[in-house]
PDB file of C-alpha atoms in Angstrom:
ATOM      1  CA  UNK A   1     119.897  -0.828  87.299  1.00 81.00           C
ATOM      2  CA  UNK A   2     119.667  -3.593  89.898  1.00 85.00           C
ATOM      3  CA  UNK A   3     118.429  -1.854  93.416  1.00 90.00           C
ATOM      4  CA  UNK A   4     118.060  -2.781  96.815  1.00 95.00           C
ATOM      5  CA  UNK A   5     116.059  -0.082  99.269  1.00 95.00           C
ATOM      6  CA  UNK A   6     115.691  -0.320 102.534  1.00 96.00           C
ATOM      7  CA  UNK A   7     113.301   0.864 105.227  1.00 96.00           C
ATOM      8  CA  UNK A   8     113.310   2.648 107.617  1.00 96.00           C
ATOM      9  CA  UNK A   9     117.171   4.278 107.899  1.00 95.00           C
ATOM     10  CA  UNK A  10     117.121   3.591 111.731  1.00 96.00           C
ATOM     11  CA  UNK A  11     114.902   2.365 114.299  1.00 97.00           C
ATOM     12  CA  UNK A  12     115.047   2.688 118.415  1.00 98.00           C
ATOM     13  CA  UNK A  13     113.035   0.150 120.073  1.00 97.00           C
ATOM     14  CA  UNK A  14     112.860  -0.549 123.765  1.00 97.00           C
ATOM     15  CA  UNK A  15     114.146  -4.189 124.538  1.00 97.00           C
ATOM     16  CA  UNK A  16     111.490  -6.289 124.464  1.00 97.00           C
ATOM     17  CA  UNK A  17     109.534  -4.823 122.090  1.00 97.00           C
ATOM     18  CA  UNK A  18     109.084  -6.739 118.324  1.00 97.00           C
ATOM     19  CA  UNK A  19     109.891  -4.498 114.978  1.00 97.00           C
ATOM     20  CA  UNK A  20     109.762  -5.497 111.377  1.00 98.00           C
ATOM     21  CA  UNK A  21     112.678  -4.113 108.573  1.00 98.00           C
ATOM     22  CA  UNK A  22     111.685  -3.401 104.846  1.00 98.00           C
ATOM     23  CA  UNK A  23     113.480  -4.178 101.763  1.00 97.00           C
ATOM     24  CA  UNK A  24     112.132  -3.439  98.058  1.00 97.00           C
ATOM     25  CA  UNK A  25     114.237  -4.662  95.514  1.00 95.00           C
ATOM     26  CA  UNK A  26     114.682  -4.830  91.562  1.00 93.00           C
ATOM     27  CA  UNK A  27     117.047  -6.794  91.012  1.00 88.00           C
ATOM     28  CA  UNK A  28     116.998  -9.065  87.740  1.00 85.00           C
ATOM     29  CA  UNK A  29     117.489 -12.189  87.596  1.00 86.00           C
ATOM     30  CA  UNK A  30     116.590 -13.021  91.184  1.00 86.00           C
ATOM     31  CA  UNK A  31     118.356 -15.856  92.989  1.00 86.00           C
ATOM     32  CA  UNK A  32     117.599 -15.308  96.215  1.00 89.00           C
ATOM     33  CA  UNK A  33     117.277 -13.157  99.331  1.00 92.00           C
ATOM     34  CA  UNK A  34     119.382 -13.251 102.491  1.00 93.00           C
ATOM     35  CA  UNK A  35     119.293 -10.876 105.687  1.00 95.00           C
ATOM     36  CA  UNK A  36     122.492 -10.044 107.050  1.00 95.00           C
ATOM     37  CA  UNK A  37     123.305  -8.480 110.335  1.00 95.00           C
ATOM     38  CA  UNK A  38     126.302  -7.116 110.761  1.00 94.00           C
ATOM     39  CA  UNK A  39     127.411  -5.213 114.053  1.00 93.00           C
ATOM     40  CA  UNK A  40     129.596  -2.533 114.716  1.00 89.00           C
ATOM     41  CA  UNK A  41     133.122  -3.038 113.175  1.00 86.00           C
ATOM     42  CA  UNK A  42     132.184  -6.742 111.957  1.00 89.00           C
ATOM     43  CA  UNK A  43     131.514  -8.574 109.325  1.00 91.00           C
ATOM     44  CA  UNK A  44     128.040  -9.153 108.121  1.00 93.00           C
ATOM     45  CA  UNK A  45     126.458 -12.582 109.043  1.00 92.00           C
ATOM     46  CA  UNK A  46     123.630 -14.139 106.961  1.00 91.00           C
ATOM     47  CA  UNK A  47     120.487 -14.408 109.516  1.00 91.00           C
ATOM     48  CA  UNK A  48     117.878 -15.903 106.563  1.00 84.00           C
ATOM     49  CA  UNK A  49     117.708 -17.038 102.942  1.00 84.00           C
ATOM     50  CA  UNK A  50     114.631 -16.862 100.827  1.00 80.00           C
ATOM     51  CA  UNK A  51     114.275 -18.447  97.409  1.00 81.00           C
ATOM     52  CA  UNK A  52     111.879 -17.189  95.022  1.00 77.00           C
ATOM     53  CA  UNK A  53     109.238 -19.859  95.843  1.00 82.00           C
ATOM     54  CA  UNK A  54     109.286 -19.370  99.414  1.00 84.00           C
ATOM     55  CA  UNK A  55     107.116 -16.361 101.459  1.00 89.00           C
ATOM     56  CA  UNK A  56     108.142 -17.350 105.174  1.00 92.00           C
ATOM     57  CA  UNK A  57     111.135 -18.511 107.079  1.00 91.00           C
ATOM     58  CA  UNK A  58     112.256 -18.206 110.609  1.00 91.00           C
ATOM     59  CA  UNK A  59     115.498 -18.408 112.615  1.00 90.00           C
ATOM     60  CA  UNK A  60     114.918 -17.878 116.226  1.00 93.00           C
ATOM     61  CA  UNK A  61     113.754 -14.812 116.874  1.00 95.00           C
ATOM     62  CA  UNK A  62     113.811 -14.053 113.338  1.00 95.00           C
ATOM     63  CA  UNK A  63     111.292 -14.242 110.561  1.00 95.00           C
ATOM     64  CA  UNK A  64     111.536 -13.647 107.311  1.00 95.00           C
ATOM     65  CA  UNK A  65     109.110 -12.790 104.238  1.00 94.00           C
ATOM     66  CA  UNK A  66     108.996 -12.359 100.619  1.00 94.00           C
ATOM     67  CA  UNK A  67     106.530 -11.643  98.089  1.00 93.00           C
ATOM     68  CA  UNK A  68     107.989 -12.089  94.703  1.00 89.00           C
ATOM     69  CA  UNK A  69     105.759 -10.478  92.744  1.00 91.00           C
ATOM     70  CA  UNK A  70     105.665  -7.088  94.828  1.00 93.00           C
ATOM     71  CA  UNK A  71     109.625  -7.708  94.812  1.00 93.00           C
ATOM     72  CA  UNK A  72     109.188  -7.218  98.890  1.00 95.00           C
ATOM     73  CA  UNK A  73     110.489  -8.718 102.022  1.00 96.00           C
ATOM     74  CA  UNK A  74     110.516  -7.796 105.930  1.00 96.00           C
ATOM     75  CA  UNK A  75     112.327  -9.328 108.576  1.00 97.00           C
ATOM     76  CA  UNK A  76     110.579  -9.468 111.822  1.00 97.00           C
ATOM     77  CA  UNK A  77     112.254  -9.362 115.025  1.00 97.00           C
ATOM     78  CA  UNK A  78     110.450 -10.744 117.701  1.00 97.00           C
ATOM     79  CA  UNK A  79     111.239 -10.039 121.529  1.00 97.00           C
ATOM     80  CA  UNK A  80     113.954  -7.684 121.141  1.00 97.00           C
ATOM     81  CA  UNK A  81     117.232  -7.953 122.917  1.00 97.00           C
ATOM     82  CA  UNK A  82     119.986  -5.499 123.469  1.00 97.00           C
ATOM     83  CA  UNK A  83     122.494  -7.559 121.314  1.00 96.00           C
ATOM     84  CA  UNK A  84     119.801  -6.973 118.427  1.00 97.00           C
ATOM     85  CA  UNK A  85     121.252  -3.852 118.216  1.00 97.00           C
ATOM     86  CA  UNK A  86     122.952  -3.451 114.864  1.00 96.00           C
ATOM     87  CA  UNK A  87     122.588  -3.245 111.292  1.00 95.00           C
ATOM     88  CA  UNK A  88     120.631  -5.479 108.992  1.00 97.00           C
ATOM     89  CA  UNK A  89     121.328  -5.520 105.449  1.00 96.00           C
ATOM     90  CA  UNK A  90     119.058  -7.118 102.767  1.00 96.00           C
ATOM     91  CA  UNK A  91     120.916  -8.304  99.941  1.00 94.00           C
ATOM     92  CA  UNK A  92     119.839  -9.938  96.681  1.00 93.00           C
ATOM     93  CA  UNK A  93     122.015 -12.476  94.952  1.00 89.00           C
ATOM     94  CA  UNK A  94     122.023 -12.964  91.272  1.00 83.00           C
ATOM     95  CA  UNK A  95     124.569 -14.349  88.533  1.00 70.00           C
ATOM     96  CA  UNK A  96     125.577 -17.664  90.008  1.00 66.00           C
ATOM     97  CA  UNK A  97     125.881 -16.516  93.665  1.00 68.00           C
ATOM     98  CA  UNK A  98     128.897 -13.716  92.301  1.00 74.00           C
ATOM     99  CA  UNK A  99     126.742 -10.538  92.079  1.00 80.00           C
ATOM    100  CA  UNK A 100     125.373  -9.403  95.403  1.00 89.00           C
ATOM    101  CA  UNK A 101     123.306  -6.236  94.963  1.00 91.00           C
ATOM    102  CA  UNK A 102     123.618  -4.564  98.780  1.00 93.00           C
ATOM    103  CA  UNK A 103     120.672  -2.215 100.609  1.00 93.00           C
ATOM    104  CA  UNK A 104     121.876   0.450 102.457  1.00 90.00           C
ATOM    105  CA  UNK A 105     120.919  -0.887 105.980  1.00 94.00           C
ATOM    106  CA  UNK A 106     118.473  -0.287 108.933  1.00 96.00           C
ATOM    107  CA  UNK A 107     120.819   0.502 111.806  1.00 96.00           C
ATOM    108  CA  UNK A 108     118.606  -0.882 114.745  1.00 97.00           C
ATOM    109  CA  UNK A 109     119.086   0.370 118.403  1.00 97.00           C
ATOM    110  CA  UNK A 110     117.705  -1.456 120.976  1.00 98.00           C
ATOM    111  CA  UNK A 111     117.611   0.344 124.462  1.00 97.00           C
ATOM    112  CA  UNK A 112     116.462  -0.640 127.764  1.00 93.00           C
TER     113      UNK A 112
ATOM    114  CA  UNK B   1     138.126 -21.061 113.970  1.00 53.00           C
ATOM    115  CA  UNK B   2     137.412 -22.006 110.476  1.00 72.00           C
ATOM    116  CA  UNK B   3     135.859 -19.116 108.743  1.00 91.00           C
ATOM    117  CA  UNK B   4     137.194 -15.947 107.104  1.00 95.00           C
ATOM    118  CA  UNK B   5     139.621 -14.013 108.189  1.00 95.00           C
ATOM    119  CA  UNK B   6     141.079 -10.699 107.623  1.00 97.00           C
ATOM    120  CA  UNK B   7     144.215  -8.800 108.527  1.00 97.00           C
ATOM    121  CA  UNK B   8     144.840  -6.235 109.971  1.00 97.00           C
ATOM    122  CA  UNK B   9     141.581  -5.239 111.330  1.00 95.00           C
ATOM    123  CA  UNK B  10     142.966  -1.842 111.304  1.00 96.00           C
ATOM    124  CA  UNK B  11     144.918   0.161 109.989  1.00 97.00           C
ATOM    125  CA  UNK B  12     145.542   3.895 110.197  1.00 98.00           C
ATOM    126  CA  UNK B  13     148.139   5.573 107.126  1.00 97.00           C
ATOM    127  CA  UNK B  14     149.033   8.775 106.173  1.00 97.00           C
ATOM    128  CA  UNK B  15     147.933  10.190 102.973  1.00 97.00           C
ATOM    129  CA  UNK B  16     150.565   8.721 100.326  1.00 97.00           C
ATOM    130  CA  UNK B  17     151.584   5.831 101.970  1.00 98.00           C
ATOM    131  CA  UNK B  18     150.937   1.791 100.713  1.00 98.00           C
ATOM    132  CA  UNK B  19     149.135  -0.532 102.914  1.00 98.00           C
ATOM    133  CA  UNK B  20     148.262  -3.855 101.919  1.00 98.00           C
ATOM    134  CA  UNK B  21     145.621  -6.132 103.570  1.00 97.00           C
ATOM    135  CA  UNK B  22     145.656 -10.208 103.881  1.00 98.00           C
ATOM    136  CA  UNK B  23     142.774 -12.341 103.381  1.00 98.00           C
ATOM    137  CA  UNK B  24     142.276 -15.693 104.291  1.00 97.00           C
ATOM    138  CA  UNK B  25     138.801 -17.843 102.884  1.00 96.00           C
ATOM    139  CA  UNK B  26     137.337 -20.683 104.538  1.00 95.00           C
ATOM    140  CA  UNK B  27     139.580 -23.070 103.409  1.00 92.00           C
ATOM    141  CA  UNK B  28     137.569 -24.934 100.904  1.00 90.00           C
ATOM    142  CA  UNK B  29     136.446 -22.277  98.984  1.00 94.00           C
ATOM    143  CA  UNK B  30     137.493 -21.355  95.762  1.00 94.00           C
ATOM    144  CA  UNK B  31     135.837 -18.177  95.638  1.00 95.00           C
ATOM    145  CA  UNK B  32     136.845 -15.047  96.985  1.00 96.00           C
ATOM    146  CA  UNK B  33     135.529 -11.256  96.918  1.00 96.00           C
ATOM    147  CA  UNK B  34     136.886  -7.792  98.114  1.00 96.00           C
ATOM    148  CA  UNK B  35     134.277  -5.257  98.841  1.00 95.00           C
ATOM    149  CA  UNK B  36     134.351  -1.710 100.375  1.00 95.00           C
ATOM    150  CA  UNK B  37     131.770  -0.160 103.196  1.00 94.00           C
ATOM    151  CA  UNK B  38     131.535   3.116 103.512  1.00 92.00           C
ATOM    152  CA  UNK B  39     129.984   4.426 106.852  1.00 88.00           C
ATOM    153  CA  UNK B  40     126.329   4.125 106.353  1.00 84.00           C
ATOM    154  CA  UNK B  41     126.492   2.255 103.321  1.00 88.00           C
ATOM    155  CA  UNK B  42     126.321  -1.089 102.119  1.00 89.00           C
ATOM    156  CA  UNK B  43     129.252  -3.134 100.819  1.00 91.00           C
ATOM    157  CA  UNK B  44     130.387  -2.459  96.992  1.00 92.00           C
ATOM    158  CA  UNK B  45     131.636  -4.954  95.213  1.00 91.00           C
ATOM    159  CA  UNK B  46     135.616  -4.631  94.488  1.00 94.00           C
ATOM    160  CA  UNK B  47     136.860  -8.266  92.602  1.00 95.00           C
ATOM    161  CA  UNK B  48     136.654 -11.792  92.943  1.00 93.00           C
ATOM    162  CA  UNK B  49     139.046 -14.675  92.124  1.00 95.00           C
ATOM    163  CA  UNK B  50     137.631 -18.098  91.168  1.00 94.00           C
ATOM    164  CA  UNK B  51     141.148 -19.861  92.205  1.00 94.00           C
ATOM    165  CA  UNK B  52     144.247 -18.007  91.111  1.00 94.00           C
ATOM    166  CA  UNK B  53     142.207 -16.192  88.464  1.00 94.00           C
ATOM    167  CA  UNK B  54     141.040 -12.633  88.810  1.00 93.00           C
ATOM    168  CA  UNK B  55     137.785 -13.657  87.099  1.00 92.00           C
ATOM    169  CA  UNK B  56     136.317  -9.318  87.149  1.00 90.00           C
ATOM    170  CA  UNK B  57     137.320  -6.087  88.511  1.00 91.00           C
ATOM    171  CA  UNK B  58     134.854  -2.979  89.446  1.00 90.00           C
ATOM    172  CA  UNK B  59     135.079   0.336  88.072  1.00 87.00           C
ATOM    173  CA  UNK B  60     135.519   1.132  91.577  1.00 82.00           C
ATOM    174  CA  UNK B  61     139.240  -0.681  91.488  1.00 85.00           C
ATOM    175  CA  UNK B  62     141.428   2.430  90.528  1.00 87.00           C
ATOM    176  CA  UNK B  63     144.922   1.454  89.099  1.00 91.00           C
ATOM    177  CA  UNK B  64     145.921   2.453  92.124  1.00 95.00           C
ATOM    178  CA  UNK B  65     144.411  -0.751  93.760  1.00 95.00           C
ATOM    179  CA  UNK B  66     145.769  -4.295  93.238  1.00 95.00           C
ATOM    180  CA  UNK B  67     144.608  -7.457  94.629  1.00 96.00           C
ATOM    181  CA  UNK B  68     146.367 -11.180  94.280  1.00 96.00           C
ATOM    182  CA  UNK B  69     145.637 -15.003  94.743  1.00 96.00           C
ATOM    183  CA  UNK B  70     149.368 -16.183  94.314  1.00 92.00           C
ATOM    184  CA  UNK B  71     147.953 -20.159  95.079  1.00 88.00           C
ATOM    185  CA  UNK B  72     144.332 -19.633  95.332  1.00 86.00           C
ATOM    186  CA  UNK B  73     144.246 -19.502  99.050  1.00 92.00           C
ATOM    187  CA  UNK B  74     144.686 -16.461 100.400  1.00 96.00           C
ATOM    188  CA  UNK B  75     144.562 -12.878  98.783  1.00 98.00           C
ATOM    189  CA  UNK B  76     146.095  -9.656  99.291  1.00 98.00           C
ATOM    190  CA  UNK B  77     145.048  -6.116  98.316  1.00 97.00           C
ATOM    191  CA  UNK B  78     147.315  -3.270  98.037  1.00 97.00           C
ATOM    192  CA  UNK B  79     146.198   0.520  97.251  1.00 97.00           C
ATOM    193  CA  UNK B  80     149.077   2.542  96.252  1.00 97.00           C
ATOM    194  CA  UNK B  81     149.008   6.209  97.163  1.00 97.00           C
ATOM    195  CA  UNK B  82     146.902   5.903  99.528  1.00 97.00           C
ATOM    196  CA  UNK B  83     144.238   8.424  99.435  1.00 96.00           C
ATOM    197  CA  UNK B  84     141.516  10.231 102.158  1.00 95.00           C
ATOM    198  CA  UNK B  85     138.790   9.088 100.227  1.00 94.00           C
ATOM    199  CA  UNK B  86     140.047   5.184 100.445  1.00 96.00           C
ATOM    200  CA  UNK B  87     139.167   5.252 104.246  1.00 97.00           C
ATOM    201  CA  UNK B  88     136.697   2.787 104.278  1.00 96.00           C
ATOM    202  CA  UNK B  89     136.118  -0.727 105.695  1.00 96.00           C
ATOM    203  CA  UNK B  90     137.415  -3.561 103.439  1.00 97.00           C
ATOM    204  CA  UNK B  91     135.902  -6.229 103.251  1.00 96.00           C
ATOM    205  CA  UNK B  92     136.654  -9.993 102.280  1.00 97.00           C
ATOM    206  CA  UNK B  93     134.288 -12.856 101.703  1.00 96.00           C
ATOM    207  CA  UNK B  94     134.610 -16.674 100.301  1.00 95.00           C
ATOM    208  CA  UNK B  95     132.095 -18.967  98.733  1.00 92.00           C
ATOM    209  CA  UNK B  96     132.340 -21.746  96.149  1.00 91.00           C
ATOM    210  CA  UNK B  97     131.294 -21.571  92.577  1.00 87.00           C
ATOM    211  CA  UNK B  98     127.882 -22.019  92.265  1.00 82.00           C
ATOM    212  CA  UNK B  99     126.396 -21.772  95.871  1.00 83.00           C
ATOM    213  CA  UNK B 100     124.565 -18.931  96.621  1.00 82.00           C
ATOM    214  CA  UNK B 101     125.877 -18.069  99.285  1.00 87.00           C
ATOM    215  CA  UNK B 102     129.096 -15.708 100.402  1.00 91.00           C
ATOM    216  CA  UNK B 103     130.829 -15.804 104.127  1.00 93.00           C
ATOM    217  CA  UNK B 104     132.085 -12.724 105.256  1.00 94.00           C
ATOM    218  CA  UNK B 105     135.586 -11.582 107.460  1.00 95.00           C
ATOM    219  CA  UNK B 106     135.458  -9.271 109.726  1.00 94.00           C
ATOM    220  CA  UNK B 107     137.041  -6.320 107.993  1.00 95.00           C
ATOM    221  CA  UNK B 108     139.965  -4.276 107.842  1.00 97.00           C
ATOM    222  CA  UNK B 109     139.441  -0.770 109.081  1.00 96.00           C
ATOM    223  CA  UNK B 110     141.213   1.593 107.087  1.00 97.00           C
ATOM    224  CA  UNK B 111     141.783   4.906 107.880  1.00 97.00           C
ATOM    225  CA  UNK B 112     143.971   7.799 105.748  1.00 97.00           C
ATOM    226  CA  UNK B 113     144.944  10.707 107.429  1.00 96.00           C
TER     227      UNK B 113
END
């Protein structure tokens, strides 16, 4: 059964301060691997895609990582600001872009 | 503004009722997918249309739940009957066939009292 996990449930971090989001996955076949944020009552936004060939991208503030043999990736959030706060879903696309496979989230709280 | 869009953002029914919910994908895309969030949860996966065509349904859509693409623009999704355990956030998203790569709406808040 295709899996997405997620760690930890929630993290507070004082603004600022950097943190750095799990996902382990087994999803099969693998297409690739976005991060989504998605705030309170919204939508969720794609922050990052990673193919299977690459280990490291950033976006801003943002960087991403995957290891495709561990089926692992982090996403790293540098400088933290109070609009970070939210929750960041990994997700894991398969079967021509249809079949999503959704983690559960790391709610993220940023506080001053 | 030219991505996805959902309405009503929220709704609130009493147990019983019908409430249908309106969907409209970025305009070139001929993909579209209903999900449902539960609090805490990540999306699960309701249908998609490729076009007009209902292309697969989740175990999860009850026969109580319908959901249209008339022209292959927007979509709507009913749930007769309504239920306390549909109170959830739906959820729409567009994409085209073979990108990897879905947009999300912002919801529609539903909530069954």
């Amino acid at each position: 059964k295709n899996q997405v996990e997620q760690s930890p449930q929630s993290l507070i971090i004082l603004e600022g301060k950097n943190c750095t989001l799990q996902c382990n996955y087994t999803v099969s076949p693998f297409s690739n691997l976005r991060w989504y944020k998605q705030d309170t009552g919204r939508g969720p936004v794609s922050l990052t895609i990673m193919t299977f060939s690459e280990n490291t991208k950033s976006n801003g503030r943002y960087t991403a990582t995957l290891d495709a043999d561990t089926k692992q990736s982090s996403l790293h959030i540098t400088a933290s600001q109070l609009s970070d706060s939210a929750s960041y879903i990994c997700v894991v696309y398969t079967g021509g872009g249809n079949k999503l496979t959704f983690g559960t989230g790391t709610q993220l709280k940023v506080e001053l | 503004d030219t991505g996805v869009s959902q309405d009503p953002r929220h709704k609130i029914t009493k147990r019983g009722q019908n409430v249908t919910f309106r969907c409209d994908p970025i305009s070139e895309h001929n993909r579209l997918y209903w999900y449902r969030q539960t609090l805490g949860q990540g999306p699960e996966f309701l249908t998609y249309f490729q076009n007009e065509a209902q292309l697969e349904k989740s175990r999860l859509l009850s026969d109580r739940f319908s959901a249209e693409r008339p022209k292959g623009s927007f979509s709507t999704l009913e749930i007769q009957r309504t239920e306390q355990g549909d109170s959830a956030m739906y959820l729409c998203a567009s994409g085209l066939a073979g990108v990897y790569e879905q947009y999300f709406g912002p919801g529609t808040r539903l909530t069954v009292t």
